[in-house]
Each structure stands twice: as C-alpha cells, then as structure tokens.
Tab-separated table of C-alpha atoms in Angstrom:
chain	number	residue	atom	x	y	z
N	1	UNK	CA	-50.627	-95.279	31.353
N	2	UNK	CA	-52.343	-98.658	31.127
N	3	UNK	CA	-52.714	-100.856	28.076
N	4	UNK	CA	-52.608	-99.077	24.716
N	5	UNK	CA	-54.368	-100.470	21.679
N	6	UNK	CA	-53.175	-99.552	18.208
N	7	UNK	CA	-53.887	-100.344	14.589
N	8	UNK	CA	-51.411	-103.141	13.982
N	9	UNK	CA	-49.472	-105.136	13.238
N	10	UNK	CA	-46.114	-104.301	14.786
N	11	UNK	CA	-43.688	-102.489	12.543
N	12	UNK	CA	-46.173	-99.862	11.313
N	13	UNK	CA	-46.198	-96.106	11.740
N	14	UNK	CA	-49.164	-96.442	14.091
N	15	UNK	CA	-47.021	-98.556	16.420
N	16	UNK	CA	-44.409	-95.788	16.329
N	17	UNK	CA	-47.068	-93.252	17.329
N	18	UNK	CA	-48.436	-95.548	20.058
N	19	UNK	CA	-44.943	-96.025	21.514
N	20	UNK	CA	-44.911	-92.293	22.292
N	21	UNK	CA	-47.904	-92.827	24.589
N	22	UNK	CA	-46.607	-95.792	26.601
N	23	UNK	CA	-44.960	-99.211	26.524
N	24	UNK	CA	-47.775	-101.735	27.037
N	25	UNK	CA	-48.890	-101.957	23.408
N	26	UNK	CA	-51.517	-104.289	21.976
N	27	UNK	CA	-52.025	-104.578	18.218
N	28	UNK	CA	-55.494	-104.868	16.659
N	29	UNK	CA	-56.459	-105.768	13.110
N	30	UNK	CA	-58.653	-102.758	12.338
N	31	UNK	CA	-59.573	-99.265	13.525
N	32	UNK	CA	-62.977	-100.667	14.469
N	33	UNK	CA	-61.312	-103.250	16.718
N	34	UNK	CA	-59.228	-100.546	18.417
N	35	UNK	CA	-62.277	-98.429	19.227
N	36	UNK	CA	-64.176	-101.501	20.401
N	37	UNK	CA	-61.334	-102.312	22.787
N	38	UNK	CA	-61.468	-98.798	24.256
N	39	UNK	CA	-65.253	-98.929	24.551
N	40	UNK	CA	-65.142	-102.318	26.297
N	41	UNK	CA	-62.266	-101.365	28.652
N	42	UNK	CA	-59.897	-103.923	27.133
N	43	UNK	CA	-57.392	-101.075	26.797
N	44	UNK	CA	-57.171	-97.674	28.434
N	45	UNK	CA	-56.663	-95.792	25.163
N	46	UNK	CA	-56.381	-96.514	21.458
N	47	UNK	CA	-54.133	-94.978	18.813
N	48	UNK	CA	-55.394	-94.671	15.236
N	49	UNK	CA	-54.537	-92.523	12.195
N	50	UNK	CA	-56.898	-89.680	11.371
N	51	UNK	CA	-55.170	-87.564	8.710
N	52	UNK	CA	-52.251	-87.604	6.294
N	53	UNK	CA	-50.778	-84.439	4.822
N	54	UNK	CA	-50.712	-85.989	1.341
N	55	UNK	CA	-53.720	-88.308	1.213
N	56	UNK	CA	-56.030	-86.320	3.486
N	57	UNK	CA	-58.438	-87.636	6.162
N	58	UNK	CA	-58.761	-91.259	7.221
N	59	UNK	CA	-62.454	-91.656	6.531
N	60	UNK	CA	-63.095	-94.765	8.622
N	61	UNK	CA	-61.743	-93.087	11.771
N	62	UNK	CA	-63.915	-90.010	11.276
N	63	UNK	CA	-67.021	-92.021	10.426
N	64	UNK	CA	-66.711	-94.303	13.452
N	65	UNK	CA	-66.213	-91.395	15.860
N	66	UNK	CA	-69.275	-89.643	14.459
N	67	UNK	CA	-71.726	-92.460	13.874
N	68	UNK	CA	-70.738	-95.429	16.046
N	69	UNK	CA	-68.907	-94.456	19.243
N	70	UNK	CA	-69.205	-91.921	22.034
N	71	UNK	CA	-65.452	-91.756	22.555
N	72	UNK	CA	-63.192	-88.714	22.703
N	73	UNK	CA	-59.928	-87.523	21.239
N	74	UNK	CA	-57.571	-87.231	24.198
N	75	UNK	CA	-54.352	-86.370	22.388
N	76	UNK	CA	-52.919	-85.924	18.914
N	77	UNK	CA	-49.563	-87.213	17.683
N	78	UNK	CA	-47.967	-85.960	14.475
N	79	UNK	CA	-45.029	-87.901	13.069
N	80	UNK	CA	-43.074	-87.573	9.813
N	81	UNK	CA	-43.596	-90.439	7.381
N	82	UNK	CA	-40.347	-91.764	5.899
N	83	UNK	CA	-40.761	-94.726	3.558
N	84	UNK	CA	-37.990	-97.218	2.807
N	85	UNK	CA	-37.486	-99.961	0.251
N	86	UNK	CA	-36.887	-103.189	2.150
N	87	UNK	CA	-35.284	-106.249	0.538
N	88	UNK	CA	-33.536	-109.409	1.667
N	89	UNK	CA	-29.870	-109.174	2.555
N	90	UNK	CA	-28.728	-111.257	-0.452
N	91	UNK	CA	-30.831	-109.305	-2.980
N	92	UNK	CA	-29.843	-106.305	-5.105
N	93	UNK	CA	-32.256	-103.560	-6.087
N	94	UNK	CA	-31.904	-104.559	-9.737
N	95	UNK	CA	-33.298	-108.007	-8.907
N	96	UNK	CA	-36.582	-106.605	-7.592
N	97	UNK	CA	-39.520	-107.101	-9.964
N	98	UNK	CA	-42.382	-106.818	-7.446
N	99	UNK	CA	-42.948	-104.319	-4.631
N	100	UNK	CA	-45.524	-104.861	-1.893
N	101	UNK	CA	-46.961	-102.407	0.612
N	102	UNK	CA	-50.091	-100.812	1.990
N	103	UNK	CA	-52.058	-98.970	-0.693
N	104	UNK	CA	-51.355	-95.570	0.878
N	105	UNK	CA	-47.601	-96.207	1.072
N	106	UNK	CA	-47.605	-97.257	-2.585
N	107	UNK	CA	-49.408	-94.028	-3.408
N	108	UNK	CA	-46.835	-92.006	-1.470
N	109	UNK	CA	-43.979	-93.632	-3.424
N	110	UNK	CA	-45.490	-93.790	-6.905
N	111	UNK	CA	-42.626	-91.964	-8.684
N	112	UNK	CA	-40.020	-94.207	-7.070
N	113	UNK	CA	-41.731	-97.460	-8.064
N	114	UNK	CA	-42.398	-96.181	-11.584
N	115	UNK	CA	-38.704	-95.412	-12.009
N	116	UNK	CA	-37.890	-98.931	-10.780
N	117	UNK	CA	-40.327	-100.329	-13.372
N	118	UNK	CA	-41.735	-102.847	-10.935
N	119	UNK	CA	-45.175	-104.352	-10.454
N	120	UNK	CA	-46.768	-103.033	-7.257
N	121	UNK	CA	-49.126	-105.066	-5.083
N	122	UNK	CA	-51.303	-103.853	-2.208
N	123	UNK	CA	-51.188	-105.489	1.252
N	124	UNK	CA	-53.180	-104.915	4.469
N	125	UNK	CA	-50.249	-103.067	6.066
N	126	UNK	CA	-46.624	-102.097	5.486
N	127	UNK	CA	-45.591	-104.659	8.077
N	128	UNK	CA	-47.555	-107.429	6.336
N	129	UNK	CA	-45.704	-106.535	3.138
N	130	UNK	CA	-42.337	-106.887	4.860
N	131	UNK	CA	-43.316	-110.315	6.172
N	132	UNK	CA	-44.539	-111.347	2.712
N	133	UNK	CA	-41.246	-110.606	0.922
N	134	UNK	CA	-39.020	-112.283	3.492
N	135	UNK	CA	-36.919	-114.874	1.658
N	136	UNK	CA	-37.995	-113.783	-1.844
N	137	UNK	CA	-35.272	-112.974	-4.368
N	138	UNK	CA	-37.335	-110.834	-6.741
N	139	UNK	CA	-39.521	-108.868	-4.322
N	140	UNK	CA	-39.237	-105.919	-1.990
N	141	UNK	CA	-41.555	-103.997	0.284
N	142	UNK	CA	-42.080	-100.396	1.284
N	143	UNK	CA	-42.086	-99.983	5.038
N	144	UNK	CA	-40.526	-98.725	8.239
N	145	UNK	CA	-37.085	-99.261	9.731
N	146	UNK	CA	-38.821	-101.126	12.542
N	147	UNK	CA	-40.351	-103.563	10.029
N	148	UNK	CA	-36.885	-104.159	8.565
N	149	UNK	CA	-35.614	-105.038	12.037
N	150	UNK	CA	-38.533	-107.355	12.800
N	151	UNK	CA	-38.304	-109.351	9.563
N	152	UNK	CA	-34.544	-109.303	9.030
N	153	UNK	CA	-34.571	-107.180	5.881
N	154	UNK	CA	-32.112	-104.542	4.740
N	155	UNK	CA	-32.941	-100.987	3.745
N	156	UNK	CA	-32.032	-100.633	0.064
N	157	UNK	CA	-33.252	-97.026	-0.245
N	158	UNK	CA	-34.447	-94.484	2.301
N	159	UNK	CA	-36.873	-91.547	2.131
N	160	UNK	CA	-38.385	-92.758	-1.123
N	161	UNK	CA	-41.709	-90.911	-0.742
N	162	UNK	CA	-42.634	-88.476	-3.507
N	163	UNK	CA	-43.169	-85.555	-1.107
N	164	UNK	CA	-40.713	-84.908	1.701
N	165	UNK	CA	-43.215	-82.982	3.870
N	166	UNK	CA	-45.256	-86.148	4.403
N	167	UNK	CA	-46.658	-86.371	7.945
N	168	UNK	CA	-49.484	-88.340	9.497
N	169	UNK	CA	-51.643	-87.193	12.371
N	170	UNK	CA	-52.682	-89.867	14.842
N	171	UNK	CA	-55.179	-89.475	17.671
N	172	UNK	CA	-55.328	-91.103	21.076
N	173	UNK	CA	-58.904	-92.236	21.678
N	174	UNK	CA	-60.254	-92.576	25.233
N	175	UNK	CA	-63.534	-92.371	27.128
N	176	UNK	CA	-62.692	-88.827	28.189
N	177	UNK	CA	-60.820	-86.005	26.536
N	178	UNK	CA	-57.940	-84.033	28.055
N	179	UNK	CA	-58.105	-81.425	30.787
N	180	UNK	CA	-57.131	-77.855	29.996
N	181	UNK	CA	-53.452	-77.157	29.390
N	182	UNK	CA	-53.685	-73.580	28.123
N	183	UNK	CA	-52.497	-74.593	24.634
N	184	UNK	CA	-55.356	-76.743	23.419
N	185	UNK	CA	-57.451	-77.420	20.372
N	186	UNK	CA	-60.977	-78.777	20.008
N	187	UNK	CA	-62.519	-80.961	17.306
N	188	UNK	CA	-66.228	-80.815	16.505
N	189	UNK	CA	-68.533	-82.162	13.808
N	190	UNK	CA	-71.847	-80.622	12.790
N	191	UNK	CA	-74.507	-80.610	10.094
N	192	UNK	CA	-76.373	-77.589	8.821
N	193	UNK	CA	-80.095	-77.537	9.509
N	194	UNK	CA	-81.066	-76.667	5.935
N	195	UNK	CA	-79.292	-76.148	2.645
N	196	UNK	CA	-79.322	-72.404	2.118
N	197	UNK	CA	-76.906	-69.799	0.767
N	198	UNK	CA	-74.419	-68.743	3.409
N	199	UNK	CA	-75.392	-71.522	5.835
N	200	UNK	CA	-71.818	-72.682	6.456
N	201	UNK	CA	-70.499	-69.127	6.458
N	202	UNK	CA	-72.980	-68.248	9.203
N	203	UNK	CA	-71.506	-70.952	11.436
N	204	UNK	CA	-67.872	-70.201	10.681
N	205	UNK	CA	-68.514	-66.505	11.151
N	206	UNK	CA	-69.141	-67.172	14.837
N	207	UNK	CA	-65.482	-68.173	15.191
N	208	UNK	CA	-64.297	-65.147	13.210
N	209	UNK	CA	-66.365	-62.786	15.342
N	210	UNK	CA	-64.609	-64.065	18.456
N	211	UNK	CA	-61.172	-64.189	16.798
N	212	UNK	CA	-60.863	-67.962	17.223
N	213	UNK	CA	-58.421	-69.560	14.785
N	214	UNK	CA	-59.674	-72.523	12.760
N	215	UNK	CA	-56.918	-75.073	12.136
N	216	UNK	CA	-58.891	-77.423	9.881
N	217	UNK	CA	-62.234	-77.675	8.125
N	218	UNK	CA	-63.418	-80.463	5.859
N	219	UNK	CA	-66.649	-82.093	4.792
N	220	UNK	CA	-67.825	-85.675	4.404
N	221	UNK	CA	-71.082	-87.193	3.158
N	222	UNK	CA	-73.597	-87.508	5.989
N	223	UNK	CA	-74.618	-90.998	4.769
N	224	UNK	CA	-78.244	-89.854	4.901
N	225	UNK	CA	-78.836	-88.701	1.326
N	226	UNK	CA	-76.968	-87.541	-1.752
N	227	UNK	CA	-75.750	-83.962	-1.383
N	228	UNK	CA	-76.038	-83.975	2.427
N	229	UNK	CA	-72.777	-83.279	4.267
N	230	UNK	CA	-71.342	-83.047	7.748
N	231	UNK	CA	-68.493	-80.694	8.573
N	232	UNK	CA	-65.422	-81.365	10.695
N	233	UNK	CA	-63.777	-78.347	12.285
N	234	UNK	CA	-60.684	-78.095	14.478
N	235	UNK	CA	-60.036	-74.828	16.288
N	236	UNK	CA	-57.802	-73.369	18.961
N	237	UNK	CA	-59.075	-73.484	22.529
N	238	UNK	CA	-60.578	-75.932	25.019
N	239	UNK	CA	-64.300	-76.733	25.175
N	240	UNK	CA	-64.368	-75.608	28.826
N	241	UNK	CA	-62.917	-72.178	28.023
N	242	UNK	CA	-65.611	-69.579	28.708
N	243	UNK	CA	-65.394	-68.119	25.206
N	244	UNK	CA	-65.419	-71.560	23.549
N	245	UNK	CA	-68.442	-72.595	25.603
N	246	UNK	CA	-70.208	-69.441	24.409
N	247	UNK	CA	-69.356	-70.197	20.766
N	248	UNK	CA	-70.496	-73.814	21.023
N	249	UNK	CA	-73.819	-72.743	22.524
N	250	UNK	CA	-74.407	-70.320	19.641
N	251	UNK	CA	-73.570	-73.014	17.100
N	252	UNK	CA	-75.934	-75.486	18.791
N	253	UNK	CA	-78.787	-73.076	18.153
N	254	UNK	CA	-77.937	-72.845	14.447
N	255	UNK	CA	-77.224	-76.443	13.401
N	256	UNK	CA	-79.198	-79.647	13.090
N	257	UNK	CA	-76.523	-81.743	14.779
N	258	UNK	CA	-73.282	-81.113	16.632
N	259	UNK	CA	-70.866	-83.385	18.455
N	260	UNK	CA	-67.722	-82.413	20.325
N	261	UNK	CA	-65.111	-85.022	19.447
N	262	UNK	CA	-62.753	-83.789	22.141
N	263	UNK	CA	-60.412	-81.126	23.472
N	264	UNK	CA	-56.728	-81.968	23.791
N	265	UNK	CA	-53.228	-80.429	23.798
N	266	UNK	CA	-52.119	-79.110	20.424
N	267	UNK	CA	-49.188	-81.163	19.160
N	268	UNK	CA	-45.894	-79.328	19.260
N	269	UNK	CA	-46.955	-77.080	22.140
N	270	UNK	CA	-45.177	-77.225	25.482
C-alpha cells in the first residue's frame, strides 16, 4: 500500500482506522482535502468517517461522494470508540473546570461531563483539544490514548462515553473499488423519478424479490428542492455478481438517478 491520507490530525480515531490500512500516513485538515488528495494522486487511498452508531451518518462524506467526486469505497473499517478524560500529570479531576473536545465526542460523553459540572468547549478535533489543554491546571480534554501519548497527558478516566456500544464506520476511498471476495457488500445512492405512493417500496421490493439482504438504508436532502430526497442503500453482494447486476439494471429503469459508490469486503468477514 502506498501513501494513505486521513482526516487528521494525529491522535484521532481516524488515524487509528488508517493505521489498519498501512504505515505511510498523511494527515489532512478536512474530509474534502482527503478526497482531493485521492483524486489528484497525492495519496493512493484516503480514510474518512462515514457513520457512527450513536450520531448516525457523516453528512459531509456522503454529500461529497455523491455530488463532487467520482471515487469509490474500496474498504470499510469499523472500530469501537472509547473516550477518555485526559489531563496533565500534576492535575486532579476535581481541579478540572473546563473540558475540550470535538463536538461529537462531547455529545458522546454528555452524562459524564454533566456529572463533573464542567464547562464544555468544542474544538476541531479530539487531538486539537488534547494539545490545547497541555500545561493547563483547570482543563481537560476528551480524546484517545494515542492523543495522551502524543501530548504527554494522563488518562484520568476511561470509557466515559454514555453508550458502550459506540462504534464508528470508516471507509477507504480510492479510484477503484474492491474485487470480489465472496463476502462483499455494495453501497448505492439513488433518487426516485417522481414522488408517488409506494415509489421507494417499489425499488426496495426488487431486493426482497431476489432475497438480497439490505444492511442499511437512509435518506438525505437532494439539495435540489425542499422535500426532495436521495436514498443511500447498502446491501450484501458485489456489483459484478450476476444477480446484483440484474437488480441494478432493474433499478436503473425505475429511478431518476443512481450511482454505485462501491463494492468492498464486508467488515468482520474472513
């Protein structure tokens, strides 16, 4: 594997996901910058978050893949999210009056920070928060063990997230998707030609008729007009499977727009 771009900075969960792909990691400031780097061959692949089990989809990733880039999902990576309270080595938890972190991490740990009776402040990333509190006597951050190592902080409390089944799904973005493995999934996005009763059911019924399991379905505004939506669907199978090709051809005849975001190995499958 060549150079791997990821949503930085170092010390974030995205870096942890990217490290499972390879070792030559390059941090970028935004998801847009990561996809640009893949498009312009600055990196071979990019790693970005696409979905969290608590907060739901990462809208900017979905929107860019649909509207701005002709890139593909080549792999998915699912990792558990364990948040930690990070403070300086000479600070006690009772001294902490302010807690900094990324907005999503703060949301994940709302009960913990409320019990601490601290003032929370949003930062661009969990790693940026760790850097910000370094040397401060009355502040802590919520972040990863890696961030604690990078910035010389100690872990005052572990697994402080409100929900213990918190996982984030990351995707590896490349110019091509993955070849068949026999245990694959495919992601597509489509819009319905006209708003009519049963329009979505008609599309999803194609999968049911062929006994194809849907693993995710969600909608997002199409950005064209109020009340107009596009639908994201993940399902078992590879786009080159004969049956999946047949299904996709049927759907193409029934929708106003369809885009295959990629076929790739299902995470957790051998």
